[in-house]
Short mmCIF file of N, CA, C and O in Angstrom, two decimals:
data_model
loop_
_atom_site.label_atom_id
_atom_site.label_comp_id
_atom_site.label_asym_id
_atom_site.label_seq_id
_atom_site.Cartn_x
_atom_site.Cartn_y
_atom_site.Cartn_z
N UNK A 1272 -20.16 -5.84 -9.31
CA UNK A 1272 -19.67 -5.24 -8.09
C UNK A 1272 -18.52 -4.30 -8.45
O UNK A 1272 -17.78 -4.56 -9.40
N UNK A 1273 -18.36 -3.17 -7.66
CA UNK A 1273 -17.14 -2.30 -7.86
C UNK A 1273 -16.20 -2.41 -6.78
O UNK A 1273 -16.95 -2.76 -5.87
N UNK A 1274 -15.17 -2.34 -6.34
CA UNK A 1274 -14.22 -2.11 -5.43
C UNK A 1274 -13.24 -0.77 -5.78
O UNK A 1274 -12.62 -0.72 -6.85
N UNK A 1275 -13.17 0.25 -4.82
CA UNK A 1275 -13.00 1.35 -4.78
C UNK A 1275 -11.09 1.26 -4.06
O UNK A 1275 -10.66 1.04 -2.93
N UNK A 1276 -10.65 1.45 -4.94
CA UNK A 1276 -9.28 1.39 -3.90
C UNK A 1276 -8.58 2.93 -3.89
O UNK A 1276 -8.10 3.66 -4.76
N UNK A 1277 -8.76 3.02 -2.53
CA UNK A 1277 -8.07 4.95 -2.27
C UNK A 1277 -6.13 4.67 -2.07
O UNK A 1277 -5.46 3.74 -1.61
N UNK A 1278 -5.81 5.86 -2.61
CA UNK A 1278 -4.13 5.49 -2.56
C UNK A 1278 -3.93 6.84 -1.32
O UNK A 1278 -4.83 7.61 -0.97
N UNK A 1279 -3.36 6.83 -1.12
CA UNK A 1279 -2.68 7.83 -0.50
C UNK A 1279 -1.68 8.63 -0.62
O UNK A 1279 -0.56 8.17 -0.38
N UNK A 1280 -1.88 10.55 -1.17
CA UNK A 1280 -0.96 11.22 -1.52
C UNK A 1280 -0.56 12.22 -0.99
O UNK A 1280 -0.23 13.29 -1.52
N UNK A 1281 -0.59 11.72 0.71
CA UNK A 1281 0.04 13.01 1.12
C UNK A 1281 0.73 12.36 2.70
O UNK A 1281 0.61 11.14 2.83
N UNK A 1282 1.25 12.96 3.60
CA UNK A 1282 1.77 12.07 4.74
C UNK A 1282 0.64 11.47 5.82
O UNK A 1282 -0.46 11.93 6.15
N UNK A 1283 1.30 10.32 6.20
CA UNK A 1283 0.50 9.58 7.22
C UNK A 1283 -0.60 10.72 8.27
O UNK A 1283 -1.81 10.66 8.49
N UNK A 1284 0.62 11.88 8.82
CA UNK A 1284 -0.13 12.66 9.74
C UNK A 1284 -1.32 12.99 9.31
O UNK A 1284 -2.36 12.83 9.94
N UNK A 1285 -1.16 13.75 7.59
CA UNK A 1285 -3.03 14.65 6.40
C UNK A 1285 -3.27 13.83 6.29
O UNK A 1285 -3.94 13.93 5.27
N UNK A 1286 -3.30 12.51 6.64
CA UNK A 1286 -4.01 11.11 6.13
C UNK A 1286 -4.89 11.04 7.07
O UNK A 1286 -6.07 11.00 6.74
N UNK A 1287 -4.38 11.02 9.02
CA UNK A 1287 -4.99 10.83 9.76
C UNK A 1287 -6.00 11.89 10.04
O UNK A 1287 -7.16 11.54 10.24
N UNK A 1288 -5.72 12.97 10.07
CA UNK A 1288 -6.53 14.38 10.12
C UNK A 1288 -7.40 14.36 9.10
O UNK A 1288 -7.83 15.45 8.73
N UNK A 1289 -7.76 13.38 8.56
CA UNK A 1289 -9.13 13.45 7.26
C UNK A 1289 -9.95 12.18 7.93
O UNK A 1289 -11.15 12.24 8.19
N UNK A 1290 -9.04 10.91 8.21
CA UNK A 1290 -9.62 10.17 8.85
C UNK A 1290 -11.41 10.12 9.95
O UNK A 1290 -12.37 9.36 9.91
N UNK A 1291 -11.18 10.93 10.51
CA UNK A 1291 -12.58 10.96 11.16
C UNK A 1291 -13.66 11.47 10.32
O UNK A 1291 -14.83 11.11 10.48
N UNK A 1292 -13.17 12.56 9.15
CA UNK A 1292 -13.99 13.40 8.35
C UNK A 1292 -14.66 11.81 7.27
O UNK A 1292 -15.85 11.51 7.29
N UNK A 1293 -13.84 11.18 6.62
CA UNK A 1293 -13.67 10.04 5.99
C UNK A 1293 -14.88 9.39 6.50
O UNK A 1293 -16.01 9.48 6.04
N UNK A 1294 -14.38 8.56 7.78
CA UNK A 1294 -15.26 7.20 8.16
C UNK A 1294 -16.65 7.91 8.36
O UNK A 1294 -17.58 7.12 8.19
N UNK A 1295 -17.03 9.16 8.67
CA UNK A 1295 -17.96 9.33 8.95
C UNK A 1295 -19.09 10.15 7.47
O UNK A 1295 -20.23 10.60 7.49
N UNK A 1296 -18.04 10.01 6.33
CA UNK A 1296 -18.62 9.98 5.11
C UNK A 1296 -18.85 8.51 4.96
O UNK A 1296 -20.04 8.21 4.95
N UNK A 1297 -18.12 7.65 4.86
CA UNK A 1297 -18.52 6.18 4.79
C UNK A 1297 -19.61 5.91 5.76
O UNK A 1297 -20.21 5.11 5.04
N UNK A 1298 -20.14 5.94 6.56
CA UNK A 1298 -21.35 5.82 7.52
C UNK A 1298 -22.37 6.47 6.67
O UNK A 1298 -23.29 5.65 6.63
N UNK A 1299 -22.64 7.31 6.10
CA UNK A 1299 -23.26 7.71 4.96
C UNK A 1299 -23.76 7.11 3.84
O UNK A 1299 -24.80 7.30 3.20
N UNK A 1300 -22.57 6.11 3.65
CA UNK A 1300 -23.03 5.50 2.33
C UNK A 1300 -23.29 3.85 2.74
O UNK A 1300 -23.75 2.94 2.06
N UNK A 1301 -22.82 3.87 4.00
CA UNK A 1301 -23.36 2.52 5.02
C UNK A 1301 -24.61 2.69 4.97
O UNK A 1301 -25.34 1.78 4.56
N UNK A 1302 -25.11 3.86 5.36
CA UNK A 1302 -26.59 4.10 5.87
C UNK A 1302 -27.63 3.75 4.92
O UNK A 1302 -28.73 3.25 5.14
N UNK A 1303 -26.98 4.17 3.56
CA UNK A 1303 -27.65 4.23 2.01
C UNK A 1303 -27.45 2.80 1.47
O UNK A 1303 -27.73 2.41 0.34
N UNK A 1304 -26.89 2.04 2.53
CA UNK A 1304 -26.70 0.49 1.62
C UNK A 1304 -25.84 0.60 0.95
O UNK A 1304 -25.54 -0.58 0.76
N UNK A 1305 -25.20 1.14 0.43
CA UNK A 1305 -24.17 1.08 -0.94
C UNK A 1305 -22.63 0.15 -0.93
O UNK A 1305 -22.05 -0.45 -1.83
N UNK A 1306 -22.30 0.33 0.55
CA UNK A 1306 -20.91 -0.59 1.04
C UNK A 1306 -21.30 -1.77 1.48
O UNK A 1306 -22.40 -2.00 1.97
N UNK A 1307 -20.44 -2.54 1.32
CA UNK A 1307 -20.43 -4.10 2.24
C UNK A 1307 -19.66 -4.09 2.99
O UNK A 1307 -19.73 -4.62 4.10
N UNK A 1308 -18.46 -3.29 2.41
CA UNK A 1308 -17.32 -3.58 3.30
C UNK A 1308 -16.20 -2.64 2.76
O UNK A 1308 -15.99 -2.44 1.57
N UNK A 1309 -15.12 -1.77 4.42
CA UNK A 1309 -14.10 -0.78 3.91
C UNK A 1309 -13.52 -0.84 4.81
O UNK A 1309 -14.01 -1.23 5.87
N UNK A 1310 -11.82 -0.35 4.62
CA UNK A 1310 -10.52 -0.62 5.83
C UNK A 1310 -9.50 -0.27 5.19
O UNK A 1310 -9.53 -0.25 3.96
N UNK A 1311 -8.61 0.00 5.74
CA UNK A 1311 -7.40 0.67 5.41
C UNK A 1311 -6.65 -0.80 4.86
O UNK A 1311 -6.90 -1.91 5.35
N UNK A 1312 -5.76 -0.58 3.84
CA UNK A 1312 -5.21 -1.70 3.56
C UNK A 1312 -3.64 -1.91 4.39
O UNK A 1312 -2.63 -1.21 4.30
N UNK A 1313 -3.95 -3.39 5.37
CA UNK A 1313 -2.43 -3.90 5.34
C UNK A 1313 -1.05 -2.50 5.24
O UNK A 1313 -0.38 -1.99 6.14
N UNK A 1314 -1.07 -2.29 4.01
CA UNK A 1314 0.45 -1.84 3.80
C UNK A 1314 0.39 -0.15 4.10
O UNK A 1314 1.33 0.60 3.83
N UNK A 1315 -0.68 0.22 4.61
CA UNK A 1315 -1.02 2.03 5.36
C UNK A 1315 -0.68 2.39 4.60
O UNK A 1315 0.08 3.34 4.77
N UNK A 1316 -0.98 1.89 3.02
CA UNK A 1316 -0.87 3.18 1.74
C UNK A 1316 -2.14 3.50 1.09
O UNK A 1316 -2.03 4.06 0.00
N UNK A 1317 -3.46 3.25 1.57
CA UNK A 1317 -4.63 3.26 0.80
C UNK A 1317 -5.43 2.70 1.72
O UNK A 1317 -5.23 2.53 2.92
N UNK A 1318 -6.44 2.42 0.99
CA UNK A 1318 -7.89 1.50 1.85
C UNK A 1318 -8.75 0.91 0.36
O UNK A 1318 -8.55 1.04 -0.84
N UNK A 1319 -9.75 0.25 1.20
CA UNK A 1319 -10.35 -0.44 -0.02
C UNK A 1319 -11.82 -0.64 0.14
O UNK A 1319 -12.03 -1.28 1.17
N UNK A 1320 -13.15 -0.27 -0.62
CA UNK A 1320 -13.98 -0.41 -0.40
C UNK A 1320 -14.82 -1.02 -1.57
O UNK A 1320 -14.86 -0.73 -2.77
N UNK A 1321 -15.48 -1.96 -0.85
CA UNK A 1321 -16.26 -2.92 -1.63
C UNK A 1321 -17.65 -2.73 -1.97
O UNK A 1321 -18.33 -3.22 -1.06
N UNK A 1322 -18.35 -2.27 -2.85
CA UNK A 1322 -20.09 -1.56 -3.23
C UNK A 1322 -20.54 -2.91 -3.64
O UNK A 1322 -20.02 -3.94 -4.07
N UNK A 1323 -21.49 -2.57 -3.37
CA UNK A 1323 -22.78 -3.84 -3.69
C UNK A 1323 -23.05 -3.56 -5.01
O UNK A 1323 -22.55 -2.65 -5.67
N UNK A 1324 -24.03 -4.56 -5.47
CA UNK A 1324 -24.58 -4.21 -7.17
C UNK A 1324 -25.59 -3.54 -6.82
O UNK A 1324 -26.14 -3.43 -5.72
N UNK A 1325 -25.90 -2.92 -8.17
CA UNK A 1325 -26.99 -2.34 -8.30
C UNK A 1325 -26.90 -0.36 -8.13
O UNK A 1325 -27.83 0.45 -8.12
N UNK A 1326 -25.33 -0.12 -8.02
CA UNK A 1326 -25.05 1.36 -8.10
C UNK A 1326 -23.97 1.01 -9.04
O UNK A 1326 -23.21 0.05 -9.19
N UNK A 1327 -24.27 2.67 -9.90
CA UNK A 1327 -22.84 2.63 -11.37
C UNK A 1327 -21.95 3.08 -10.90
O UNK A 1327 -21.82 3.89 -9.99
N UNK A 1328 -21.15 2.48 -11.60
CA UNK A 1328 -19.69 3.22 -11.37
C UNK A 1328 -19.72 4.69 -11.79
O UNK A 1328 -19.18 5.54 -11.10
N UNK A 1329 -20.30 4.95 -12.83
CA UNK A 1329 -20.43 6.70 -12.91
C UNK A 1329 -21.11 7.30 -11.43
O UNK A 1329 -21.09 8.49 -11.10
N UNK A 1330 -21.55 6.48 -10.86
CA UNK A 1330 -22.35 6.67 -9.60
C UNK A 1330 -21.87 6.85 -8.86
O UNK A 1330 -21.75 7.99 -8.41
N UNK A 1331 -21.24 5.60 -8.23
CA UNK A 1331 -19.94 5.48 -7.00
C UNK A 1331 -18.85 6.39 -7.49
O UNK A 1331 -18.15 6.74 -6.55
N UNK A 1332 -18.39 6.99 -8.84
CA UNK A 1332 -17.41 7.83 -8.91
C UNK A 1332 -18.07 9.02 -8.37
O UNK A 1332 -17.45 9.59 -7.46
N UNK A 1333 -19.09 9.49 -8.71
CA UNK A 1333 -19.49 10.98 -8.39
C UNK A 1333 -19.73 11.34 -6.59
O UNK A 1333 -19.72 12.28 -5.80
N UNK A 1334 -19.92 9.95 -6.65
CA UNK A 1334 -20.57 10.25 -4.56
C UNK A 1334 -18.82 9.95 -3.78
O UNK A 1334 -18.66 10.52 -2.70
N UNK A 1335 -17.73 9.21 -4.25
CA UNK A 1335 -16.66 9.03 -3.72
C UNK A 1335 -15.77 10.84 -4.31
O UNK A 1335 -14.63 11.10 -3.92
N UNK A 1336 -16.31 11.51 -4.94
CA UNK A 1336 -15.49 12.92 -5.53
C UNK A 1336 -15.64 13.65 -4.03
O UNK A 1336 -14.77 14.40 -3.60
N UNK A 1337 -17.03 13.28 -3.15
CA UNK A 1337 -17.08 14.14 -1.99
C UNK A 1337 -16.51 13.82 -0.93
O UNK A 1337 -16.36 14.56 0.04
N UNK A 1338 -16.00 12.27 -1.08
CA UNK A 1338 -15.20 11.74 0.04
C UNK A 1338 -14.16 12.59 0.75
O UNK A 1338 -13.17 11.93 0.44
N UNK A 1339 -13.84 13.25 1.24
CA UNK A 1339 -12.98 14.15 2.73
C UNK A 1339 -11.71 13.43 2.24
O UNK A 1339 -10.93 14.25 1.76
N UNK A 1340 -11.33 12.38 2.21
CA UNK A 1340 -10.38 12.06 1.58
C UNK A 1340 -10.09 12.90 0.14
O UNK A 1340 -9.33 13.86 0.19
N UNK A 1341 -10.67 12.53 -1.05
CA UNK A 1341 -10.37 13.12 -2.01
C UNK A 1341 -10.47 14.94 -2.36
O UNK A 1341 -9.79 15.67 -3.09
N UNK A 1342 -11.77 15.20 -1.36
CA UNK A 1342 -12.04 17.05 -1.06
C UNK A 1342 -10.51 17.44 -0.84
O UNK A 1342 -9.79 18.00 -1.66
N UNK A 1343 -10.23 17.09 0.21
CA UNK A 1343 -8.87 17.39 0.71
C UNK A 1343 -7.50 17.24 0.08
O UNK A 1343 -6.53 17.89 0.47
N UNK A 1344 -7.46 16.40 -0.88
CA UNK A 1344 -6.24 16.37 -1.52
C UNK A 1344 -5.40 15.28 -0.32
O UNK A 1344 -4.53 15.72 0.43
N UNK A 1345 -5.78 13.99 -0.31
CA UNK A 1345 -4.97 13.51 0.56
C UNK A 1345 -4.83 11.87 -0.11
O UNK A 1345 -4.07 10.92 0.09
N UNK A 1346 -6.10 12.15 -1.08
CA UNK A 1346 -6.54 10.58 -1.23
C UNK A 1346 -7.23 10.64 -2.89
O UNK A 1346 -8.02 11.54 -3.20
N UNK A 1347 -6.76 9.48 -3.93
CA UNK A 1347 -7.46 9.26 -4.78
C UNK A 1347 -8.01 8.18 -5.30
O UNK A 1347 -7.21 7.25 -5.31
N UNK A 1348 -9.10 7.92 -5.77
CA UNK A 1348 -9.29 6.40 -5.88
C UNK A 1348 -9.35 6.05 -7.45
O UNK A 1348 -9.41 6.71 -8.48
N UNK A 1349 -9.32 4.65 -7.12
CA UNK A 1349 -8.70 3.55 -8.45
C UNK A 1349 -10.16 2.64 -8.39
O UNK A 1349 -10.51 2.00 -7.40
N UNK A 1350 -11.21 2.74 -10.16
CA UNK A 1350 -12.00 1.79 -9.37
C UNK A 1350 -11.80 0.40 -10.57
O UNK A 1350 -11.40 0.50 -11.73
N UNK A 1351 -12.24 -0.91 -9.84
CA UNK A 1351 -12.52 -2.04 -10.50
C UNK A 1351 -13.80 -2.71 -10.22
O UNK A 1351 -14.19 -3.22 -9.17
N UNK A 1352 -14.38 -2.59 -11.35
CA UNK A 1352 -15.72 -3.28 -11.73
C UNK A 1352 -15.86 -4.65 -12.32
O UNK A 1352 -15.55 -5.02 -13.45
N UNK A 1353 -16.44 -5.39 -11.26
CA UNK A 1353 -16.59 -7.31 -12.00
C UNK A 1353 -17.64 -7.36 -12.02
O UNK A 1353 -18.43 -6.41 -12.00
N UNK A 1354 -17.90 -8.61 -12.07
CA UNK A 1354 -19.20 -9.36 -12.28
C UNK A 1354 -19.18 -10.83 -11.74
O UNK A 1354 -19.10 -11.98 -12.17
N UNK A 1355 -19.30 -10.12 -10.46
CA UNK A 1355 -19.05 -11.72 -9.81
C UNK A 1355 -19.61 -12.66 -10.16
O UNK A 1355 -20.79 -12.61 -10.51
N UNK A 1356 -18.80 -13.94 -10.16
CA UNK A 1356 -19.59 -15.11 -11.25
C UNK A 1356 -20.00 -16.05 -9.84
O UNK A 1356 -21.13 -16.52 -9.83
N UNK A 1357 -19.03 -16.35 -8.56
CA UNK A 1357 -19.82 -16.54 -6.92
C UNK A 1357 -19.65 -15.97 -6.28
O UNK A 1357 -18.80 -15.09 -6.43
N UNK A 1358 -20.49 -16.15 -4.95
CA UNK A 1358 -20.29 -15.56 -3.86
C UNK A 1358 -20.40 -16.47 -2.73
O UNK A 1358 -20.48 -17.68 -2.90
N UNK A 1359 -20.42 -15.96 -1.70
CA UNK A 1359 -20.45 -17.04 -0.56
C UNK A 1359 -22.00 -16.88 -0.18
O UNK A 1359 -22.36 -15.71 -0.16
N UNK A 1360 -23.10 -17.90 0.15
CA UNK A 1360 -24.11 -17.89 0.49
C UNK A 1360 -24.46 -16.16 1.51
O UNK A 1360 -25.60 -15.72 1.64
N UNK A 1361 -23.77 -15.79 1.83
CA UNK A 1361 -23.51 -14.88 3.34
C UNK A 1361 -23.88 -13.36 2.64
O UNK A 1361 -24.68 -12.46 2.88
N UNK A 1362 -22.87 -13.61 1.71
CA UNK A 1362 -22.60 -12.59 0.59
C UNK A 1362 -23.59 -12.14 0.03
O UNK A 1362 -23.82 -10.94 0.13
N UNK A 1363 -24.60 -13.11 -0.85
CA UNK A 1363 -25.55 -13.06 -1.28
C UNK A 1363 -26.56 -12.53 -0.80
O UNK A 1363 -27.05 -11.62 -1.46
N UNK A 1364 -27.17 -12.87 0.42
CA UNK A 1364 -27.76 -12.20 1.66
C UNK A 1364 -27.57 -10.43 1.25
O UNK A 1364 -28.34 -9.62 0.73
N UNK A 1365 -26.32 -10.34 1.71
CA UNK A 1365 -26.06 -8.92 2.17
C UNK A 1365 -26.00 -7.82 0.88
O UNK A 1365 -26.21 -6.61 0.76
N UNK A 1366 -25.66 -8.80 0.09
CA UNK A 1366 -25.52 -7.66 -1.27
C UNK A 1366 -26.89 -7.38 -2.11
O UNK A 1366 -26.82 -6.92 -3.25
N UNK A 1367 -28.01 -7.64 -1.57
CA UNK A 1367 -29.22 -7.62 -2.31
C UNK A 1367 -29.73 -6.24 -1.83
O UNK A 1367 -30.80 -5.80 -2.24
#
């Protein structure tokens, strides 16, 4: 699994003004299966998105380069790749 964490490098306001451009690139890659799960993190300095297996990280890097976030210069992401050793029955389901 990869988790995609976006930082944020520019003010809250160019943060929000990408925002709609953003979620509605993520609906995109909802549509394509590729997310489980994404949200702004807690501390309104980033967000975090969670990919299923079965896409590369050379993969998820090249399709997150078009993210409205990063086009724009507002947002860059940090990725981490595991190998989940469990999951929750639920999990399993959804990530296939």
């Amino acid at each position: 699994m990869i988790i995609a964490e976006v930082s944020y490098l520019a003010s809250p306001e160019d943060v929000q003004a990408q925002r709609p451009a953003h979620r509605a690139f993520l609906d995109t890659l909802y549509d394509r299966r590729l997310l489980l799960a994404s949200g702004p993190k807690t501390s309104k300095d980033g967000g975090i998105l969670i990919i299923r297996d079965g896409i590369s990280l050379d993969e998820i890097e090249s399709l997150l380069a078009e993210d409205p976030f990063v086009t724009s210069g507002v947002g860059q992401y940090r990725f981490i790749e595991f190998a989940a050793a469990k999951t929750a029955p639920e999990l399993k389901t959804l990530a296939q």
